[in-house]
Short mmCIF file of C-alpha atoms and ligand atoms in Angstrom, two decimals:
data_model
loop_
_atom_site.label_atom_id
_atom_site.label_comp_id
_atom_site.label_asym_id
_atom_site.label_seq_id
_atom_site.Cartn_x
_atom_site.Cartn_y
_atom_site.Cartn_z
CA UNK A 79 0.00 0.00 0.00
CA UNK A 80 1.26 3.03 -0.57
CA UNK A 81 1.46 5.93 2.14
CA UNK A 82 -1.17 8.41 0.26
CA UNK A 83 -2.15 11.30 3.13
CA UNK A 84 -0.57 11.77 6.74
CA UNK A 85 -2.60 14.41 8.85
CA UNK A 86 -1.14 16.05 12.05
CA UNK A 87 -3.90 16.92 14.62
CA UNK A 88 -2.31 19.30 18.22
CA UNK A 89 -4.94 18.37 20.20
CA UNK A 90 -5.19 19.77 23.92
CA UNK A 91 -7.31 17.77 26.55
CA UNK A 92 -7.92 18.93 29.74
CA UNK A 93 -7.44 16.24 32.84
CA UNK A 94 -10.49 15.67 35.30
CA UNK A 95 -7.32 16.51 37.81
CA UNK A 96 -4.13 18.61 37.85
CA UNK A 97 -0.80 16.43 37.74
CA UNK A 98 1.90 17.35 39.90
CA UNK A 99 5.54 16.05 39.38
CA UNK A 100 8.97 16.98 39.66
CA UNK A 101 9.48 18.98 36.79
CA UNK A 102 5.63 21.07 36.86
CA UNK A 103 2.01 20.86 37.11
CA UNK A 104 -0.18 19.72 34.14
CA UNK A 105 -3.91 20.97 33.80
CA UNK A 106 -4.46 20.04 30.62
CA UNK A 107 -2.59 17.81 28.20
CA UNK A 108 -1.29 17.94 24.42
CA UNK A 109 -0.05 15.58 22.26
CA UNK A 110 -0.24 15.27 18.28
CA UNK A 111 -2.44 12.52 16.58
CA UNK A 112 -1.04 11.14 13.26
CA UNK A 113 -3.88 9.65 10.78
CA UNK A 114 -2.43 8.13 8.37
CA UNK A 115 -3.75 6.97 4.98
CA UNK A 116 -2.77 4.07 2.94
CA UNK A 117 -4.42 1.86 0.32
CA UNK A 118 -8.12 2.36 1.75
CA UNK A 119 -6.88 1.92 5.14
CA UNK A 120 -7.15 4.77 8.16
CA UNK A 121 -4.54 4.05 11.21
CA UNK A 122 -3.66 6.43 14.13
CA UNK A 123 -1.05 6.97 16.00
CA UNK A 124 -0.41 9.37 18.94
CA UNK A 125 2.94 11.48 19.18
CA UNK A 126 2.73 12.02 23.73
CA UNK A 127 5.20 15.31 23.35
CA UNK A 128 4.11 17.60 25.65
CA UNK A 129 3.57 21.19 25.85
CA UNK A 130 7.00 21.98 27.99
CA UNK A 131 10.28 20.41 27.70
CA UNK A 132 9.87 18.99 31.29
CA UNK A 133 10.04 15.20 30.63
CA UNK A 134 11.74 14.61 27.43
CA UNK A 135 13.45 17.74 25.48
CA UNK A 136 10.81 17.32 22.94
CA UNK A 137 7.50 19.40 22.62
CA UNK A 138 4.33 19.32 20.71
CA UNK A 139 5.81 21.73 19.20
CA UNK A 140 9.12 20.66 18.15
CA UNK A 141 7.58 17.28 17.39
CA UNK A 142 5.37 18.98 14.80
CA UNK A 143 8.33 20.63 13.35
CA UNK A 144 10.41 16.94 13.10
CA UNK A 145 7.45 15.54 11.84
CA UNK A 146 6.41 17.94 8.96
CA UNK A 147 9.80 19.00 7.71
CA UNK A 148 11.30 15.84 7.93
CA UNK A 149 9.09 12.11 8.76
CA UNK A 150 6.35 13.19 6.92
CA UNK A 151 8.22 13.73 3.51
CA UNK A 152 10.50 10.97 3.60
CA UNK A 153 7.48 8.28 3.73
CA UNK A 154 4.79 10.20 1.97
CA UNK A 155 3.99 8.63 -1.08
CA UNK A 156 6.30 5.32 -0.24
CA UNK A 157 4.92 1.77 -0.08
CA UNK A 158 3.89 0.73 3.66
CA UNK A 159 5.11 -3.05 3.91
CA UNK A 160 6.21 -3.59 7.49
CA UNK A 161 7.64 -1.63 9.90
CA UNK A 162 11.41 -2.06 9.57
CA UNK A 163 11.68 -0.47 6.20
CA UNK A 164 9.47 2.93 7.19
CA UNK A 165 11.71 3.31 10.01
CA UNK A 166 14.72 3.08 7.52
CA UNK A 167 13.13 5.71 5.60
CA UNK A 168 13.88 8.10 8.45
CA UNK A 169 16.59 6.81 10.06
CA UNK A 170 18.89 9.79 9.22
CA UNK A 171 16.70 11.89 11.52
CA UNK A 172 19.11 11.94 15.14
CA UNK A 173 17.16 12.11 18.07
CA UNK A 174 13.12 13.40 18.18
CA UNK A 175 11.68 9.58 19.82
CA UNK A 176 8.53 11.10 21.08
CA UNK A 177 8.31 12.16 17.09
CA UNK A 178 8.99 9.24 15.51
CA UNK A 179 7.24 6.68 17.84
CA UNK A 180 4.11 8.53 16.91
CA UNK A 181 4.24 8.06 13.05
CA UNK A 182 5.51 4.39 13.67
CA UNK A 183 2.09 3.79 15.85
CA UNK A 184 0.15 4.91 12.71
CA UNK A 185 1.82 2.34 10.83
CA UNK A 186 1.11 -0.38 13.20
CA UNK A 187 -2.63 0.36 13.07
CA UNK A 188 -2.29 0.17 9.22
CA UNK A 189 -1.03 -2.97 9.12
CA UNK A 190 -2.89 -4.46 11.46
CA UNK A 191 -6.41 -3.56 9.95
CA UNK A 192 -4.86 -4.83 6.50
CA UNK A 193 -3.62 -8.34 8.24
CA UNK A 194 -6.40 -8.13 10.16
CA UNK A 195 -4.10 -8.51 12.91
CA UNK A 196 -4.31 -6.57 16.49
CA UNK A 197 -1.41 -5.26 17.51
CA UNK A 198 -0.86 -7.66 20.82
CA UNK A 199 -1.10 -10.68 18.06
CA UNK A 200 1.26 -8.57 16.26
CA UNK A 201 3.83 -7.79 18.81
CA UNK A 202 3.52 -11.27 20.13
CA UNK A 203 1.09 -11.00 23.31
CA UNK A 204 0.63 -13.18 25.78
CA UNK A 205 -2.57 -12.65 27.59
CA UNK A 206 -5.78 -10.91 27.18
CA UNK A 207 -5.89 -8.77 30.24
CA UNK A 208 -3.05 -7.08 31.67
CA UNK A 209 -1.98 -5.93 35.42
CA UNK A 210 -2.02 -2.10 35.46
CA UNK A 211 -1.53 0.33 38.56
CA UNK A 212 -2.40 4.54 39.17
CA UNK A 213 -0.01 7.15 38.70
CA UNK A 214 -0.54 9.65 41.32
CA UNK A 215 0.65 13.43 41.11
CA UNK A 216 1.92 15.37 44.02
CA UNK A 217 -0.73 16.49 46.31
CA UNK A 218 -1.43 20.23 48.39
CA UNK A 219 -0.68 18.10 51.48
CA UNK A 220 0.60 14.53 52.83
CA UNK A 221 -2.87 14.13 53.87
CA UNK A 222 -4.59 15.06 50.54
CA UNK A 223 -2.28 12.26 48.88
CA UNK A 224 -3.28 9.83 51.07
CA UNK A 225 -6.83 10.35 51.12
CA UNK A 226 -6.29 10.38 46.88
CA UNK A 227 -4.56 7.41 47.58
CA UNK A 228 -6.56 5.74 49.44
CA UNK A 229 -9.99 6.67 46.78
CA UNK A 230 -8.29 4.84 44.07
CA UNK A 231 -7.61 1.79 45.69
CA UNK A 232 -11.24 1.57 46.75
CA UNK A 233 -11.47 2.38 42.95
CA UNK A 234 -9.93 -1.39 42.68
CA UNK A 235 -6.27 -0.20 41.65
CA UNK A 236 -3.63 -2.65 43.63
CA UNK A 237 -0.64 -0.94 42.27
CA UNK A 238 0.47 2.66 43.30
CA UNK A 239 3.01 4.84 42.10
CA UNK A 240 3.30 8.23 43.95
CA UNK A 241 5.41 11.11 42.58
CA UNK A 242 8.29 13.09 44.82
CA UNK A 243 10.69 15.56 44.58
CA UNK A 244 12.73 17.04 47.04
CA UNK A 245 10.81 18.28 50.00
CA UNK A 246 7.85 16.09 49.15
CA UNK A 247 9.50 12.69 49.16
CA UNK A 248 10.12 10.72 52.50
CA UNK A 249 7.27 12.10 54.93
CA UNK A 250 4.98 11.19 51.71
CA UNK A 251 5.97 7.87 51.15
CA UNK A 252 6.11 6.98 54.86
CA UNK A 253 2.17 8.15 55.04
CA UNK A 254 1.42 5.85 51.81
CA UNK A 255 3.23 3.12 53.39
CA UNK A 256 1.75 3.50 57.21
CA UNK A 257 -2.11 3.95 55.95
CA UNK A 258 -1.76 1.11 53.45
CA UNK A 259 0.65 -1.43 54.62
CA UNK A 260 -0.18 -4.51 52.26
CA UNK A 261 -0.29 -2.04 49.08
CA UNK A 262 2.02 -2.50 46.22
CA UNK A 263 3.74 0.64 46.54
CA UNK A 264 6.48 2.40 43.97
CA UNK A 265 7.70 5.96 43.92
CA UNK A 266 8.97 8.23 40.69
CA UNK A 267 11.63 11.08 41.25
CA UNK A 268 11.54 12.01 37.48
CA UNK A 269 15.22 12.98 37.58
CA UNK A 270 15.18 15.48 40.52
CA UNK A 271 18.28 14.00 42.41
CA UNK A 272 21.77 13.42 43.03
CA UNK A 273 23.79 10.84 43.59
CA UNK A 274 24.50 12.47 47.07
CA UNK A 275 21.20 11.99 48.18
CA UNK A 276 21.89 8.38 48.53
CA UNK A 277 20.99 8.57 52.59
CA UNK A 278 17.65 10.13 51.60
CA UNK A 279 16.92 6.74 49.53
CA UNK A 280 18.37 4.37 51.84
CA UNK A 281 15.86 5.51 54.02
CA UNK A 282 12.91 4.09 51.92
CA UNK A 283 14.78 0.66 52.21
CA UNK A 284 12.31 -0.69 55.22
CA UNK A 285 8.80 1.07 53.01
CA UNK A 286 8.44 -2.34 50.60
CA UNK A 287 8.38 -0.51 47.73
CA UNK A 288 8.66 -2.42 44.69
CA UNK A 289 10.87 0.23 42.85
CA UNK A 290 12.51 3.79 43.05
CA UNK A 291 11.87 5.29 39.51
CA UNK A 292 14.67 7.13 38.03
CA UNK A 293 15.93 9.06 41.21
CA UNK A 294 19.04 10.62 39.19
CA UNK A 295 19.79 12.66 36.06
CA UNK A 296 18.36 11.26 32.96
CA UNK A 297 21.82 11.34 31.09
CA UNK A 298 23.57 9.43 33.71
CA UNK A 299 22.95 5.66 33.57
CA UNK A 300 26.46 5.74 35.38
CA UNK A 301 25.66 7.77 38.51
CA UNK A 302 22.79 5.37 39.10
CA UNK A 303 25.45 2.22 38.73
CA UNK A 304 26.53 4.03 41.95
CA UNK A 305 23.39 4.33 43.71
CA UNK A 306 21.88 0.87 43.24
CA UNK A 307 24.64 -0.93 45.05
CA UNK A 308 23.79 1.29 47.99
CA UNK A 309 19.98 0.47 48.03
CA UNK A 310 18.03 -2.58 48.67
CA UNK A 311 15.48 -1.73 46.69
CA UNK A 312 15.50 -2.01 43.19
CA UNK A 313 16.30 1.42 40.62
CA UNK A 314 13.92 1.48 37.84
CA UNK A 315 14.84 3.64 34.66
CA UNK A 316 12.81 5.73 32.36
CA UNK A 317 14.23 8.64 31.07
CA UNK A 318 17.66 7.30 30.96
CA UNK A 319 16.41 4.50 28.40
CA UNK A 320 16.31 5.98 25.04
CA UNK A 321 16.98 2.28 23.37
CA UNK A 322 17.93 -1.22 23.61
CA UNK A 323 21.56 -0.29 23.83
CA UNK A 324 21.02 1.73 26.61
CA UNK A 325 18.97 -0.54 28.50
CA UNK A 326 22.05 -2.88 27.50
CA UNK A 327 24.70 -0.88 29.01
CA UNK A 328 22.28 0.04 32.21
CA UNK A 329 22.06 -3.74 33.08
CA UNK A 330 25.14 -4.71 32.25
CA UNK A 331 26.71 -1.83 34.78
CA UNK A 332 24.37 -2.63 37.42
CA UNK A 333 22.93 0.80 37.20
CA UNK A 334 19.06 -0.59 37.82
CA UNK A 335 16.88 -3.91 38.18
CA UNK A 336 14.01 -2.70 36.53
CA UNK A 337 13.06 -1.06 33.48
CA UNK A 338 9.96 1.03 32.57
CA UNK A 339 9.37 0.52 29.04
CA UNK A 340 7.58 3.55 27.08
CA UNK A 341 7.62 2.87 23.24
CA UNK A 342 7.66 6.28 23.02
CA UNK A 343 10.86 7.19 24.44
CA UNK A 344 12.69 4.24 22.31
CA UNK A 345 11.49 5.96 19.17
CA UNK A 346 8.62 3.36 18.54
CA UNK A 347 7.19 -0.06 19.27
CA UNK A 348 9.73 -2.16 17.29
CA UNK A 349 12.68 -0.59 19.22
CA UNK A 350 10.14 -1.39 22.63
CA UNK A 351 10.17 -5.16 21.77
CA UNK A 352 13.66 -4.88 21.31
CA UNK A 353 14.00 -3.76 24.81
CA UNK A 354 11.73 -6.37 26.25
CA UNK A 355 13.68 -8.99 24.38
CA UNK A 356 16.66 -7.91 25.80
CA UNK A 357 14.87 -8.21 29.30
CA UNK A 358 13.47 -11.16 28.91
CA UNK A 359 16.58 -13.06 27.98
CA UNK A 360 18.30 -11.28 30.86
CA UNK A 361 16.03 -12.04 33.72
CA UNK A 362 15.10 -8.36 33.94
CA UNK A 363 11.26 -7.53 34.74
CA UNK A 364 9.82 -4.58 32.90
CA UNK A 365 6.34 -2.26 33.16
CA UNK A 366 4.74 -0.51 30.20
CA UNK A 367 4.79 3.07 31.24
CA UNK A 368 2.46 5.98 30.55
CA UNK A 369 2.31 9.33 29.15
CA UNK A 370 -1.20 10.26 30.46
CA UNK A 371 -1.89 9.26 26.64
CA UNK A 372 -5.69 9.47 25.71
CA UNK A 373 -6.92 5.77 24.62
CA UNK A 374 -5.25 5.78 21.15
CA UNK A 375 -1.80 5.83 22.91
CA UNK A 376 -3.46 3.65 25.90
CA UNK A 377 -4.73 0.53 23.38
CA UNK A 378 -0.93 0.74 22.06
CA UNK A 379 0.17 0.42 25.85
CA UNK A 380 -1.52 -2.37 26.62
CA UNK A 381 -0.75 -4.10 23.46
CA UNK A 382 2.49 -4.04 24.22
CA UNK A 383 1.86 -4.53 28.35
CA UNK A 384 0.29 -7.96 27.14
CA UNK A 385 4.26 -9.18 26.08
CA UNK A 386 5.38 -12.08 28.15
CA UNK A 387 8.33 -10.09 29.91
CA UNK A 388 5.80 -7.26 31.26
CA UNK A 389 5.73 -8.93 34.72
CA UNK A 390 5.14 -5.27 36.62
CA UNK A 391 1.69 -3.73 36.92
CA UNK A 392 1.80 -0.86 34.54
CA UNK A 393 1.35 2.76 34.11
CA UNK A 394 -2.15 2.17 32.65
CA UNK A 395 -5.11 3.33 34.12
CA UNK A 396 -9.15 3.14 33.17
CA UNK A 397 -10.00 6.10 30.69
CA UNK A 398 -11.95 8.32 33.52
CA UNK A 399 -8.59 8.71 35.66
CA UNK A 400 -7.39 10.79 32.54
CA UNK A 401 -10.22 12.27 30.88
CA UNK A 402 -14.28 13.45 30.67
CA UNK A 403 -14.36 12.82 27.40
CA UNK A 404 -11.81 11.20 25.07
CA UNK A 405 -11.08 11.19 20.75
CA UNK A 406 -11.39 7.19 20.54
CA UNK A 407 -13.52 4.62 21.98
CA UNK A 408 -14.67 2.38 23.57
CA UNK A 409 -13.00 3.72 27.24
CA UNK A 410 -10.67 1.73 28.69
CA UNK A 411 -12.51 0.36 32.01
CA UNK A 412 -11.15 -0.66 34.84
CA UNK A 413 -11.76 -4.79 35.88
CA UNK A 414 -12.37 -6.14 39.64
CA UNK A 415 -8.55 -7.52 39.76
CA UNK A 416 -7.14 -4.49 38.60
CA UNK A 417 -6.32 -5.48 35.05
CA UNK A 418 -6.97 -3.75 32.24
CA UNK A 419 -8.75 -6.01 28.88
CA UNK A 420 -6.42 -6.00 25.67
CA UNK A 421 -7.89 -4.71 22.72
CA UNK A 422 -8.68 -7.75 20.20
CA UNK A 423 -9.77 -5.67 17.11
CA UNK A 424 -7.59 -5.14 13.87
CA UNK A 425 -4.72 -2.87 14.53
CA UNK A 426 -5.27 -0.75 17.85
CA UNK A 427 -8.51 -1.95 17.98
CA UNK A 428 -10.25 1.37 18.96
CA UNK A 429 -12.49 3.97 17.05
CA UNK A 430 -11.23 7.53 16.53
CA UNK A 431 -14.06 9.91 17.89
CA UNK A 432 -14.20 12.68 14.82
CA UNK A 433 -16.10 15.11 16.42
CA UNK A 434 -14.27 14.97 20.15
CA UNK A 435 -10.52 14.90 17.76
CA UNK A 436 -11.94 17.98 15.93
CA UNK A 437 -12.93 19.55 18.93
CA UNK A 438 -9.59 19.52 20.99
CA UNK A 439 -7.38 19.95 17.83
CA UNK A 440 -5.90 23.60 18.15
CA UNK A 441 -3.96 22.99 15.25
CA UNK A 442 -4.20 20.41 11.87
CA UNK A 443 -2.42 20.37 8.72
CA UNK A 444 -2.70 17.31 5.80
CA UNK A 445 -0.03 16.14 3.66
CA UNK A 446 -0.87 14.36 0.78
CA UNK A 447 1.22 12.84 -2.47
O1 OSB B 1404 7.54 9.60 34.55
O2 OSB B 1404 6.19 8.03 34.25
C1 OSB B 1404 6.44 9.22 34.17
C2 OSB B 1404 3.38 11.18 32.95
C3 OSB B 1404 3.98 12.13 32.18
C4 OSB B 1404 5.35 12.16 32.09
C5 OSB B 1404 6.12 11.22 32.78
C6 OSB B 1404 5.53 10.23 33.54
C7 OSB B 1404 4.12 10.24 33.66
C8 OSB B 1404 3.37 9.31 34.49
C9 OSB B 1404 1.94 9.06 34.10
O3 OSB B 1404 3.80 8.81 35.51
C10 OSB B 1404 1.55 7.63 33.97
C11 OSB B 1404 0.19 7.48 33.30
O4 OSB B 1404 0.07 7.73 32.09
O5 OSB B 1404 -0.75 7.14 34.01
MG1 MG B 1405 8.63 7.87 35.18
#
């Protein structure tokens, strides 16, 4: 099939609740939705730049840019015939992940509706429901985040991730911990420490927590080959994993136990197998992370949760902990053992919403052969 008409969509969604991490607040979200057109297929994909460079050094912005001046025309008007060959069609462009990973998704729904294929069959999934867990922002108060806490697990969530940064860190996790003792419990610096602040973590060694996510700098897998010999508990990385040779080079120096995968930040889905693979074969558990996507982005995410090696509850929550209204359906809801169902239609397996995508689109531009 041949690649006939890519459309970029900016869309802006507000969240039913501020989130709070290290690097800012979030009241509303962006990303930009590729639709991508070949032979008389229609696949999406969604591109989970944000408005501020806070978590990755992309933007929506800068995204749009990498994607118009430079993905766009070097597949427009090529033949779509698996995924390997459109990424070599780009592969000159250094960096931008968030950018390509978006495109790439569009493919993947593509193919999948012309194989009539989901993308868990494609990928290679291994169950139909997967284990997913709440990401929960920083709070006013200690007390306000455990009272948040404590409203989604009577939601039915039995995984919980809380958010610190310095100043909000210890005293919060030690409230968690005390008013739900049997919880499975994980916490998410986002980058906002040093290596010198090993005493700080050492002192979440007696909480349980499953994981300390990405405590240091994102550019310094080797800092965190420091810290992890000093901890009991296992380092997870996120930012710091930009590929399968990084996630290479992190296990091989010790430098965490776990990895959160985000196809996303690995430029894509292929290079997010790769990763898993890599995992797998080295005894090292991973978790599908999330970008507070909106459900296009969340059926990808638990496509690829449903993977053998995923053996961590994921970032991957029911549609109504993100959004009032979302651009695809059905929502994603949440079931009684806290699992998530994997989407069995063709491709992503969900339906674009024209009217919502139209609605919170602030910008749109088509290219077409
Ligand atoms: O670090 O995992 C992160 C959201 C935006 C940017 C970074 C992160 C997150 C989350 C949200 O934790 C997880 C979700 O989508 O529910
Ligand atoms: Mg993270």
């Amino acid at each position: 099939m041949k690649i006939e008409q890519i459309e970029l969509s900016h869309v802006v969604m507000r969240l039913v609740a501020p989130f709070e991490t290290s690097f800012g607040v979030e009241q509303a979200r962006a990303c930009i939705i590729v639709t991508m057109r070949a032979g008389r297929l229609t696949g999406h994909g969604e591109c989970v730049a944000a408005t501020e460079p806070g978590y990755s050094c992309e933007t929506a912005t800068t995204a749009w840019h990498i994607l118009r001046d430079f993905i766009v025309p070097a597949v427009l008007g090529q033949e779509l015939t698996d995924i390997p060959s459109l990424i070599a069609r780009y592969a000159r462009v250094r960096g931008n992940p968030l950018a390509k990973a978006g495109l790439e998704m569009a493919a993947w729904d593509v193919l999948g509706q012309a194989q009539g294929k989901s993308l868990a069959q494609m990928l290679g999934g291994a169950r139909d429901r997967v284990e997913v867990g709440v990401s929960v922002g920083i709070q006013p108060t200690t007390q306000a985040l455990v009272e948040r806490v404590g409203r989604y697990i009577a939601e039915g969530y039995a995984r919980i991730k809380i958010k610190i940064k310095p100043g909000r860190d210890l005293a919060d996790a030690r409230a968690v911990r005390a008013a739900f003792p049997n919880i499975r419990l994980q916490v998410d610096a986002n980058s906002a420490y040093q290596l010198a602040d090993a005493p700080l973590f050492q002192q979440m060694d007696n909480l349980s927590l499953l994981l300390i996510e990405q405590p240091l700098a994102e550019d310094d897998i080797y800092d965190h080959s420091k810290l992890q010999p000093q901890l009991k508990t296992p380092i997870c990385l996120d930012e710091s994993i930009l590929s399968a040779d990084h996630a290479r080079a992190a296990v091989e120096l010790g430098a965490c136990r776990i990895i959160n995968i985000k196809a996303a930040r690995v430029s894509g889905l292929l290079e997010a197998k790769k990763v898993h693979d890599l995992c797998r074969e080295r005894g090292v558990p991973v978790w599908c992370g999330g970008m507070l996507e909106t459900n296009i982005g969340r059926a990808s995410n638990i496509a690829l949760a449903s993977l053998p090696g995923f053996t961590l509850p994921g970032d991957i929550s029911a549609t109504s902990r993100y959004y009032a209204e979302d651009i695809a359906d059905p929502p994603f809801v949440l079931n009684p053992d806290s699992t998530l169902s994997v989407p069995t239609g063709p491709g992503l397996g969900v339906k674009v919403n024209q009217k919502n995508l139209e609605r919170f689109t602030v910008k749109h531009e088509v290219f077409a052969v």
